[in-house]
């Protein structure tokens, strides 16, 4: 089984970290391929960058030259999952929905701890659109920019733990969700400090993608995510094939 894990930004070191986390939970025989968009922002922290990333990820995945069995979009709260589902015949799993749905198996209410405050409305909107908002106690911002997660991991853990503890004590959350692909791998450290289950979206998405492939299931094509109608699309694809 081959799963593409698509970073939504152009920072290759973050792609490597996300792919490493994905491999750490993948089953034997599952090959994880991390892909980085050919264009876009070095980090996604707003609507402009998110919409740009949506196009960039669709472009990168569409131009991947080798066969694959599933795709994971590794951006928390980012746009684009629906477009990928139209373009592809294989399962598409977004870490936002994977993390939230997994959290609901573990407790009554969950809270998301993300990066900057400006990302909070985007995440709230994506959860509402996915029908996952009813059991979301809160979406909290750690105050760290995405790139700071790599630059200062110690500070990142402290900031995430602080907001996680407030989510548990003030918002009555029973599960914490890490609300950024760049937080991949921090779940154990946060769990040690908070005492509640902590869900990493990348890890959750891998297990869900593997399950869908093994079950022989993929996106329904009868209506909402039917393949795009044949027509001239000027300038697409944007970049050339890559492997």
Coordinates of C-alpha atoms in Angstrom, one line a residue:
X1 CA 0.0 0.0 0.0
X2 CA 1.3 3.4 -0.9
X3 CA 0.0 6.6 0.8
X4 CA 0.9 10.1 -0.3
X5 CA 1.1 12.5 2.6
X6 CA 0.8 16.0 1.2
X7 CA 2.2 18.9 3.2
X8 CA 0.3 22.1 2.5
X9 CA 3.3 24.5 2.6
X10 CA 6.6 24.6 0.8
X11 CA 8.9 24.0 3.8
X12 CA 10.5 20.7 3.0
X13 CA 11.8 20.1 6.5
X14 CA 8.2 20.1 7.7
X15 CA 7.2 17.6 5.0
X16 CA 10.0 15.4 6.3
X17 CA 8.8 15.7 9.9
X18 CA 5.2 14.9 8.9
X19 CA 6.2 12.0 6.8
X20 CA 8.3 10.6 9.7
X21 CA 5.4 10.8 12.0
X22 CA 3.2 9.0 9.4
X23 CA 5.7 6.2 9.0
X24 CA 5.9 5.8 12.8
X25 CA 2.3 4.6 12.9
X26 CA 2.0 3.0 9.5
X27 CA 1.5 -0.7 9.3
X28 CA 4.2 -3.0 7.9
X29 CA 3.9 -3.0 4.1
X30 CA 2.6 0.6 4.0
X31 CA 4.8 3.0 2.1
X32 CA 4.6 6.6 3.1
X33 CA 5.6 9.2 0.5
X34 CA 5.8 12.8 1.7
X35 CA 5.2 15.4 -1.0
X36 CA 5.8 19.1 -1.0
X37 CA 3.9 21.6 -3.3
X38 CA 5.9 23.2 -6.1
X39 CA 4.6 26.6 -5.2
X40 CA 2.9 28.4 -2.3
X41 CA 3.7 29.9 1.1
X42 CA 6.4 28.6 3.5
X43 CA 3.6 28.2 6.1
X44 CA -0.2 28.5 6.0
X45 CA -1.8 30.8 8.5
X46 CA -4.7 32.5 6.8
X47 CA -7.3 32.2 4.0
X48 CA -5.1 33.5 1.1
X49 CA -2.3 30.9 1.9
X50 CA -4.9 28.2 2.5
X51 CA -6.6 28.7 -0.8
X52 CA -3.2 28.9 -2.6
X53 CA -2.2 25.7 -0.8
X54 CA -5.4 23.9 -2.0
X55 CA -4.4 24.5 -5.6
X56 CA -0.8 23.7 -5.0
X57 CA -1.6 20.4 -3.3
X58 CA -4.0 19.4 -6.1
X59 CA -1.3 20.2 -8.6
X60 CA 1.4 18.2 -6.8
X61 CA -0.8 15.2 -6.3
X62 CA -2.2 15.3 -9.8
X63 CA 1.4 15.3 -11.2
X64 CA 2.7 12.5 -9.0
X65 CA 3.9 9.9 -11.6
X66 CA 3.7 6.6 -9.6
X67 CA 0.5 4.7 -8.5
X68 CA -0.8 5.3 -5.0
X69 CA -3.6 4.0 -2.9
X70 CA -4.7 7.0 -0.8
X71 CA -3.9 10.6 -0.1
X72 CA -3.6 12.5 3.2
X73 CA -3.9 16.2 3.2
X74 CA -1.7 17.3 6.1
X75 CA -2.9 20.8 6.8
X76 CA -5.1 21.4 9.8
X77 CA -8.1 23.5 8.9
X78 CA -6.9 24.0 5.3
X79 CA -9.1 24.1 2.2
X80 CA -8.8 21.7 -0.7
X81 CA -9.9 18.2 0.5
X82 CA -13.1 18.4 -1.6
X83 CA -11.2 19.2 -4.8
X84 CA -8.9 16.2 -4.3
X85 CA -11.9 14.0 -3.8
X86 CA -13.2 15.1 -7.2
X87 CA -9.9 14.5 -8.9
X88 CA -9.1 11.1 -7.4
X89 CA -10.5 7.7 -7.3
X90 CA -8.6 6.7 -4.1
X91 CA -9.5 7.7 -0.5
X92 CA -8.6 11.2 0.5
X93 CA -8.3 11.9 4.2
X94 CA -7.8 15.3 5.8
X95 CA -6.0 15.5 9.1
X96 CA -8.6 18.0 10.5
X97 CA -11.5 15.5 10.1
X98 CA -9.3 12.5 10.9
X99 CA -8.2 14.0 14.3
X100 CA -11.6 15.3 15.3
X101 CA -13.5 12.1 14.4
X102 CA -10.9 10.0 16.3
X103 CA -11.1 12.2 19.3
X104 CA -14.9 11.5 19.5
X105 CA -14.2 7.9 20.2
X106 CA -12.1 8.8 23.2
X107 CA -14.2 11.3 25.1
X108 CA -17.4 13.4 25.2
X109 CA -15.8 16.7 24.2
X110 CA -12.5 17.5 22.5
X111 CA -10.6 20.8 22.2
X112 CA -8.2 21.7 19.4
X113 CA -4.9 23.5 20.2
X114 CA -3.5 25.3 17.1
X115 CA -1.0 27.9 16.3
X116 CA -2.0 31.6 15.8
X117 CA -5.3 33.0 16.8
X118 CA -6.1 34.0 13.2
X119 CA -6.2 30.2 12.4
X120 CA -9.0 29.6 14.9
X121 CA -12.0 30.8 12.7
X122 CA -10.7 28.7 9.8
X123 CA -10.6 25.6 11.9
X124 CA -14.0 26.3 13.4
X125 CA -15.4 26.7 9.9
X126 CA -13.8 23.4 8.7
X127 CA -15.1 21.5 11.7
X128 CA -18.6 22.9 11.2
X129 CA -18.6 22.1 7.5
X130 CA -17.6 18.6 8.3
X131 CA -20.3 18.2 10.9
X132 CA -17.7 17.7 13.7
X133 CA -18.3 20.9 15.7
X134 CA -21.1 19.7 18.0
X135 CA -18.6 17.9 20.3
X136 CA -15.8 20.5 20.0
X137 CA -15.4 22.3 23.4
X138 CA -13.1 24.9 22.0
X139 CA -10.4 25.8 19.5
X140 CA -7.4 27.5 21.3
X141 CA -4.4 29.2 19.9
X142 CA -0.9 28.6 21.3
X143 CA 0.3 31.9 20.0
X144 CA 3.1 30.3 18.0
X145 CA 3.6 30.7 14.2
X146 CA 3.8 27.4 12.3
X147 CA 7.6 27.8 11.6
X148 CA 8.3 28.4 15.3
X149 CA 7.2 24.8 16.0
X150 CA 10.4 23.6 14.3
X151 CA 12.6 26.5 15.5
X152 CA 11.9 26.1 19.2
X153 CA 10.3 22.7 20.0
X154 CA 10.6 23.2 23.7
X155 CA 8.7 26.5 23.7
X156 CA 6.2 24.9 21.4
X157 CA 5.4 22.1 23.8
X158 CA 5.1 24.5 26.7
X159 CA 2.7 26.7 24.8
X160 CA 0.6 23.8 23.6
X161 CA 0.5 22.3 27.1
X162 CA -0.6 25.6 28.7
X163 CA -3.6 25.9 26.3
X164 CA -4.4 22.2 26.6
X165 CA -4.5 22.5 30.4
X166 CA -6.9 25.4 30.1
X167 CA -9.0 23.5 27.6
X168 CA -9.4 20.6 30.1
X169 CA -10.0 22.8 33.2
X170 CA -12.0 25.7 31.8
X171 CA -13.6 24.3 28.6
X172 CA -14.3 20.8 30.1
X173 CA -12.5 19.1 27.2
X174 CA -11.7 15.4 27.7
X175 CA -9.5 15.0 24.7
X176 CA -6.9 17.3 23.1
X177 CA -6.4 17.5 19.3
X178 CA -3.1 18.9 17.9
X179 CA -4.3 21.5 15.4
X180 CA -1.4 21.8 13.0
X181 CA 0.5 19.3 10.8
X182 CA 3.7 20.8 12.2
X183 CA 2.8 19.5 15.6
X184 CA 3.2 15.9 14.5
X185 CA 5.0 13.9 17.0
X186 CA 4.3 16.1 20.0
X187 CA 1.3 14.1 21.2
X188 CA 3.1 11.9 23.8
X189 CA 4.8 14.9 25.4
X190 CA 1.5 16.8 25.7
X191 CA -0.3 13.7 27.0
X192 CA 2.3 13.3 29.8
X193 CA 1.7 16.8 31.0
X194 CA -2.1 16.9 30.7
X195 CA -3.2 13.4 31.6
X196 CA -5.8 13.2 28.8
X197 CA -5.7 11.5 25.4
X198 CA -4.0 13.6 22.7
X199 CA -4.7 13.0 19.1
X200 CA -2.2 13.8 16.3
X201 CA -4.0 14.4 13.0
X202 CA -1.3 12.9 10.9
X203 CA -1.2 9.6 12.8
X204 CA -5.0 9.4 12.9
X205 CA -5.2 10.1 9.2
X206 CA -2.7 7.3 8.4
X207 CA -4.7 4.7 10.3
X208 CA -8.0 5.8 8.7
X209 CA -6.5 5.8 5.2
X210 CA -5.1 2.3 5.7
X211 CA -8.5 1.1 6.9
X212 CA -10.3 2.5 3.9
X213 CA -7.9 0.9 1.5
X214 CA -8.2 -2.4 3.2
X215 CA -11.9 -2.2 3.2
X216 CA -11.9 -1.4 -0.5
X217 CA -13.7 1.8 0.1
X218 CA -13.3 5.2 -1.5
X219 CA -15.1 8.5 -2.2
X220 CA -18.6 8.2 -3.6
X221 CA -18.8 9.6 -7.1
X222 CA -22.5 9.8 -7.7
X223 CA -23.0 13.5 -6.8
X224 CA -21.0 15.8 -4.6
X225 CA -17.5 14.5 -5.4
X226 CA -18.2 13.3 -9.0
X227 CA -15.2 13.7 -11.3
X228 CA -14.9 17.2 -12.9
X229 CA -16.9 17.5 -16.1
X230 CA -14.7 17.3 -19.2
X231 CA -13.9 20.8 -20.4
X232 CA -10.9 23.0 -21.3
X233 CA -9.1 24.2 -18.1
X234 CA -6.6 26.8 -19.1
X235 CA -3.2 26.5 -17.5
X236 CA -3.8 23.2 -15.8
X237 CA -1.8 21.3 -14.6
X238 CA 0.4 24.1 -13.4
X239 CA 3.6 22.2 -13.1
X240 CA 5.1 19.1 -14.7
X241 CA 5.1 15.4 -13.5
X242 CA 7.2 14.4 -10.5
X243 CA 7.8 11.2 -8.6

